[in-house]
GROMACS .gro file of N, CA and C in nm:
model
  216
    1MET      N    1   2.202  -4.826   3.107
    1MET     CA    2   2.109  -4.917   3.071
    1MET      C    3   2.117  -4.911   2.898
    2PHE      N    4   2.085  -5.010   2.836
    2PHE     CA    5   2.155  -5.081   2.690
    2PHE      C    6   2.022  -5.094   2.630
    3VAL      N    7   1.955  -5.086   2.471
    3VAL     CA    8   1.890  -5.095   2.400
    3VAL      C    9   1.907  -5.146   2.291
    4ASN      N   10   1.839  -5.232   2.227
    4ASN     CA   11   1.862  -5.266   2.108
    4ASN      C   12   1.866  -5.195   1.976
    5ARG      N   13   1.832  -5.269   1.850
    5ARG     CA   14   1.865  -5.168   1.772
    5ARG      C   15   1.708  -5.183   1.703
    6ARG      N   16   1.663  -5.235   1.720
    6ARG     CA   17   1.508  -5.270   1.696
    6ARG      C   18   1.405  -5.206   1.808
    7ARG      N   19   1.474  -5.194   1.916
    7ARG     CA   20   1.404  -5.115   2.007
    7ARG      C   21   1.319  -5.210   2.077
    8THR      N   22   1.314  -5.333   2.087
    8THR     CA   23   1.247  -5.379   2.166
    8THR      C   24   1.271  -5.514   2.251
    9MET      N   25   1.368  -5.424   2.332
    9MET     CA   26   1.472  -5.505   2.456
    9MET      C   27   1.541  -5.417   2.526
   10VAL      N   28   1.531  -5.411   2.657
   10VAL     CA   29   1.626  -5.303   2.744
   10VAL      C   30   1.691  -5.349   2.823
   11LYS      N   31   1.846  -5.363   2.874
   11LYS     CA   32   1.926  -5.448   2.940
   11LYS      C   33   1.939  -5.343   3.037
   12VAL      N   34   1.955  -5.356   3.176
   12VAL     CA   35   1.982  -5.255   3.283
   12VAL      C   36   2.077  -5.359   3.363
   13LEU      N   37   2.220  -5.235   3.331
   13LEU     CA   38   2.318  -5.326   3.454
   13LEU      C   39   2.370  -5.247   3.549
   14GLY      N   40   2.338  -5.293   3.676
   14GLY     CA   41   2.319  -5.233   3.796
   14GLY      C   42   2.453  -5.283   3.882
   15PHE      N   43   2.436  -5.227   4.018
   15PHE     CA   44   2.526  -5.268   4.110
   15PHE      C   45   2.466  -5.254   4.261
   16GLU      N   46   2.474  -5.412   4.312
   16GLU     CA   47   2.432  -5.400   4.476
   16GLU      C   48   2.557  -5.432   4.546
   17HIS      N   49   2.536  -5.444   4.686
   17HIS     CA   50   2.630  -5.440   4.769
   17HIS      C   51   2.701  -5.620   4.749
   18GLY      N   52   2.614  -5.727   4.670
   18GLY     CA   53   2.662  -5.838   4.602
   18GLY      C   54   2.725  -5.844   4.515
   19GLY      N   55   2.725  -5.754   4.437
   19GLY     CA   56   2.805  -5.744   4.260
   19GLY      C   57   2.728  -5.730   4.172
   20TYR      N   58   2.758  -5.705   4.037
   20TYR     CA   59   2.680  -5.658   3.922
   20TYR      C   60   2.556  -5.736   3.904
   21PHE      N   61   2.444  -5.678   3.812
   21PHE     CA   62   2.349  -5.751   3.778
   21PHE      C   63   2.281  -5.730   3.643
   22ILE      N   64   2.253  -5.759   3.607
   22ILE     CA   65   2.171  -5.736   3.412
   22ILE      C   66   2.067  -5.756   3.493
   23TRP      N   67   1.911  -5.690   3.426
   23TRP     CA   68   1.772  -5.682   3.442
   23TRP      C   69   1.736  -5.653   3.272
   24ALA      N   70   1.698  -5.732   3.239
   24ALA     CA   71   1.633  -5.702   3.089
   24ALA      C   72   1.466  -5.755   3.090
   25LYS      N   73   1.445  -5.641   2.988
   25LYS     CA   74   1.278  -5.659   2.941
   25LYS      C   75   1.269  -5.685   2.835
   26ARG      N   76   1.164  -5.711   2.761
   26ARG     CA   77   1.145  -5.757   2.625
   26ARG      C   78   1.002  -5.720   2.565
   27LEU      N   79   0.973  -5.698   2.441
   27LEU     CA   80   0.848  -5.625   2.411
   27LEU      C   81   0.842  -5.790   2.328
   28GLU      N   82   0.697  -5.789   2.342
   28GLU     CA   83   0.591  -5.856   2.218
   28GLU      C   84   0.565  -5.796   2.160
   29ARG      N   85   0.541  -5.666   2.126
   29ARG     CA   86   0.449  -5.603   2.035
   29ARG      C   87   0.480  -5.426   2.070
   30GLY      N   88   0.533  -5.382   1.952
   30GLY     CA   89   0.561  -5.259   2.017
   30GLY      C   90   0.683  -5.226   2.018
   31LEU      N   91   0.788  -5.053   2.032
   31LEU     CA   92   0.867  -5.039   2.029
   31LEU      C   93   0.898  -4.928   2.172
   32PHE      N   94   1.011  -4.952   2.207
   32PHE     CA   95   1.083  -4.869   2.371
   32PHE      C   96   1.079  -4.716   2.263
   33ALA      N   97   0.985  -4.610   2.338
   33ALA     CA   98   1.028  -4.508   2.297
   33ALA      C   99   1.135  -4.438   2.374
   34SER      N  100   1.190  -4.353   2.293
   34SER     CA  101   1.347  -4.266   2.271
   34SER      C  102   1.322  -4.158   2.357
   35PRO      N  103   1.323  -4.149   2.513
   35PRO     CA  104   1.312  -4.035   2.551
   35PRO      C  105   1.405  -3.939   2.584
   36LEU      N  106   1.571  -3.968   2.515
   36LEU     CA  107   1.648  -3.848   2.490
   36LEU      C  108   1.670  -3.820   2.391
   37ALA      N  109   1.672  -3.655   2.458
   37ALA     CA  110   1.718  -3.589   2.327
   37ALA      C  111   1.820  -3.584   2.290
   38PRO      N  112   1.842  -3.518   2.169
   38PRO     CA  113   1.979  -3.482   2.058
   38PRO      C  114   2.085  -3.420   2.163
   39GLY      N  115   2.199  -3.483   2.238
   39GLY     CA  116   2.267  -3.478   2.313
   39GLY      C  117   2.270  -3.504   2.438
   40GLN      N  118   2.174  -3.573   2.526
   40GLN     CA  119   2.153  -3.584   2.658
   40GLN      C  120   2.215  -3.747   2.664
   41LYS      N  121   2.234  -3.726   2.813
   41LYS     CA  122   2.336  -3.879   2.759
   41LYS      C  123   2.285  -3.943   2.874
   42SER      N  124   2.194  -3.888   2.952
   42SER     CA  125   2.114  -3.956   3.087
   42SER      C  126   2.012  -4.001   3.107
   43LEU      N  127   1.928  -4.067   3.211
   43LEU     CA  128   1.801  -4.062   3.224
   43LEU      C  129   1.764  -4.012   3.353
   44SER      N  130   1.638  -3.931   3.383
   44SER     CA  131   1.633  -3.886   3.569
   44SER      C  132   1.563  -4.034   3.601
   45ARG      N  133   1.547  -4.059   3.699
   45ARG     CA  134   1.474  -4.171   3.784
   45ARG      C  135   1.329  -4.211   3.677
   46THR      N  136   1.273  -4.094   3.714
   46THR     CA  137   1.088  -4.127   3.658
   46THR      C  138   1.110  -4.083   3.454
   47GLU      N  139   1.217  -4.036   3.433
   47GLU     CA  140   1.187  -4.098   3.281
   47GLU      C  141   1.245  -4.237   3.272
   48LEU      N  142   1.293  -4.280   3.342
   48LEU     CA  143   1.375  -4.445   3.336
   48LEU      C  144   1.209  -4.553   3.332
   49SER      N  145   1.143  -4.462   3.466
   49SER     CA  146   1.033  -4.590   3.515
   49SER      C  147   0.907  -4.540   3.415
   50VAL      N  148   0.929  -4.420   3.367
   50VAL     CA  149   0.815  -4.408   3.212
   50VAL      C  150   0.823  -4.531   3.053
   51LEU      N  151   1.011  -4.519   3.091
   51LEU     CA  152   1.046  -4.580   2.973
   51LEU      C  153   1.032  -4.724   2.961
   52LEU      N  154   1.050  -4.773   3.086
   52LEU     CA  155   1.036  -4.921   3.099
   52LEU      C  156   0.889  -4.955   3.103
   53ASP      N  157   0.811  -4.882   3.164
   53ASP     CA  158   0.594  -4.903   3.153
   53ASP      C  159   0.589  -4.884   3.033
   54GLY      N  160   0.673  -4.851   2.899
   54GLY     CA  161   0.602  -4.832   2.825
   54GLY      C  162   0.531  -4.722   2.729
   55ILE      N  163   0.572  -4.608   2.844
   55ILE     CA  164   0.496  -4.461   2.853
   55ILE      C  165   0.560  -4.409   2.742
   56ASP      N  166   0.513  -4.345   2.613
   56ASP     CA  167   0.588  -4.231   2.546
   56ASP      C  168   0.525  -4.133   2.586
   57ILE      N  169   0.687  -4.034   2.615
   57ILE     CA  170   0.655  -3.883   2.629
   57ILE      C  171   0.675  -3.756   2.554
   58THR      N  172   0.723  -3.839   2.422
   58THR     CA  173   0.754  -3.729   2.352
   58THR      C  174   0.660  -3.655   2.281
   59VAL      N  175   0.690  -3.506   2.317
   59VAL     CA  176   0.580  -3.391   2.301
   59VAL      C  177   0.595  -3.361   2.117
   60ARG      N  178   0.449  -3.382   2.041
   60ARG     CA  179   0.406  -3.394   1.901
   60ARG      C  180   0.345  -3.285   1.911
   61ARG      N  181   0.392  -3.194   1.803
   61ARG     CA  182   0.306  -3.127   1.765
   61ARG      C  183   0.213  -3.111   1.627
   62HIS      N  184   0.081  -3.101   1.611
   62HIS     CA  185  -0.007  -3.163   1.519
   62HIS      C  186  -0.031  -2.974   1.430
   63ARG      N  187   0.051  -2.965   1.333
   63ARG     CA  188   0.017  -2.828   1.268
   63ARG      C  189  -0.090  -2.850   1.134
   64LYS      N  190  -0.168  -2.719   1.135
   64LYS     CA  191  -0.292  -2.707   1.045
   64LYS      C  192  -0.238  -2.713   0.890
   65ARG      N  193  -0.281  -2.812   0.821
   65ARG     CA  194  -0.243  -2.792   0.703
   65ARG      C  195  -0.320  -2.735   0.644
   66TYR      N  196  -0.264  -2.650   0.530
   66TYR     CA  197  -0.443  -2.580   0.416
   66TYR      C  198  -0.378  -2.594   0.318
   67PRO      N  199  -0.459  -2.645   0.198
   67PRO     CA  200  -0.410  -2.636   0.094
   67PRO      C  201  -0.351  -2.529  -0.002
   68VAL      N  202  -0.251  -2.621  -0.084
   68VAL     CA  203  -0.182  -2.515  -0.202
   68VAL      C  204  -0.278  -2.474  -0.282
   69SER      N  205  -0.290  -2.334  -0.309
   69SER     CA  206  -0.353  -2.277  -0.429
   69SER      C  207  -0.262  -2.284  -0.577
   70VAL      N  208  -0.284  -2.304  -0.655
   70VAL     CA  209  -0.219  -2.314  -0.791
   70VAL      C  210  -0.254  -2.179  -0.867
   71ALA      N  211  -0.211  -2.075  -0.911
   71ALA     CA  212  -0.179  -1.972  -0.982
   71ALA      C  213  -0.211  -2.008  -1.137
   72ALA      N  214  -0.309  -2.006  -1.206
   72ALA     CA  215  -0.332  -2.067  -1.327
   72ALA      C  216  -0.272  -1.956  -1.417
   0.00000   0.00000   0.00000
């Protein structure tokens, strides 16, 4: 699987009994999410399916923000 720099196009190189094939998908709006963790080199079937469906599965933590009091 190859993703371009702008993350708007994905190409998948595969092999079947007749030979190699290239499958491509391009987004008109938005970006493909990056499901790979640092150091990870491959995707599971589920992760690939979710990526091609355009679903972002990254977990984001929202932390509470407190005002900083400055002593005068």
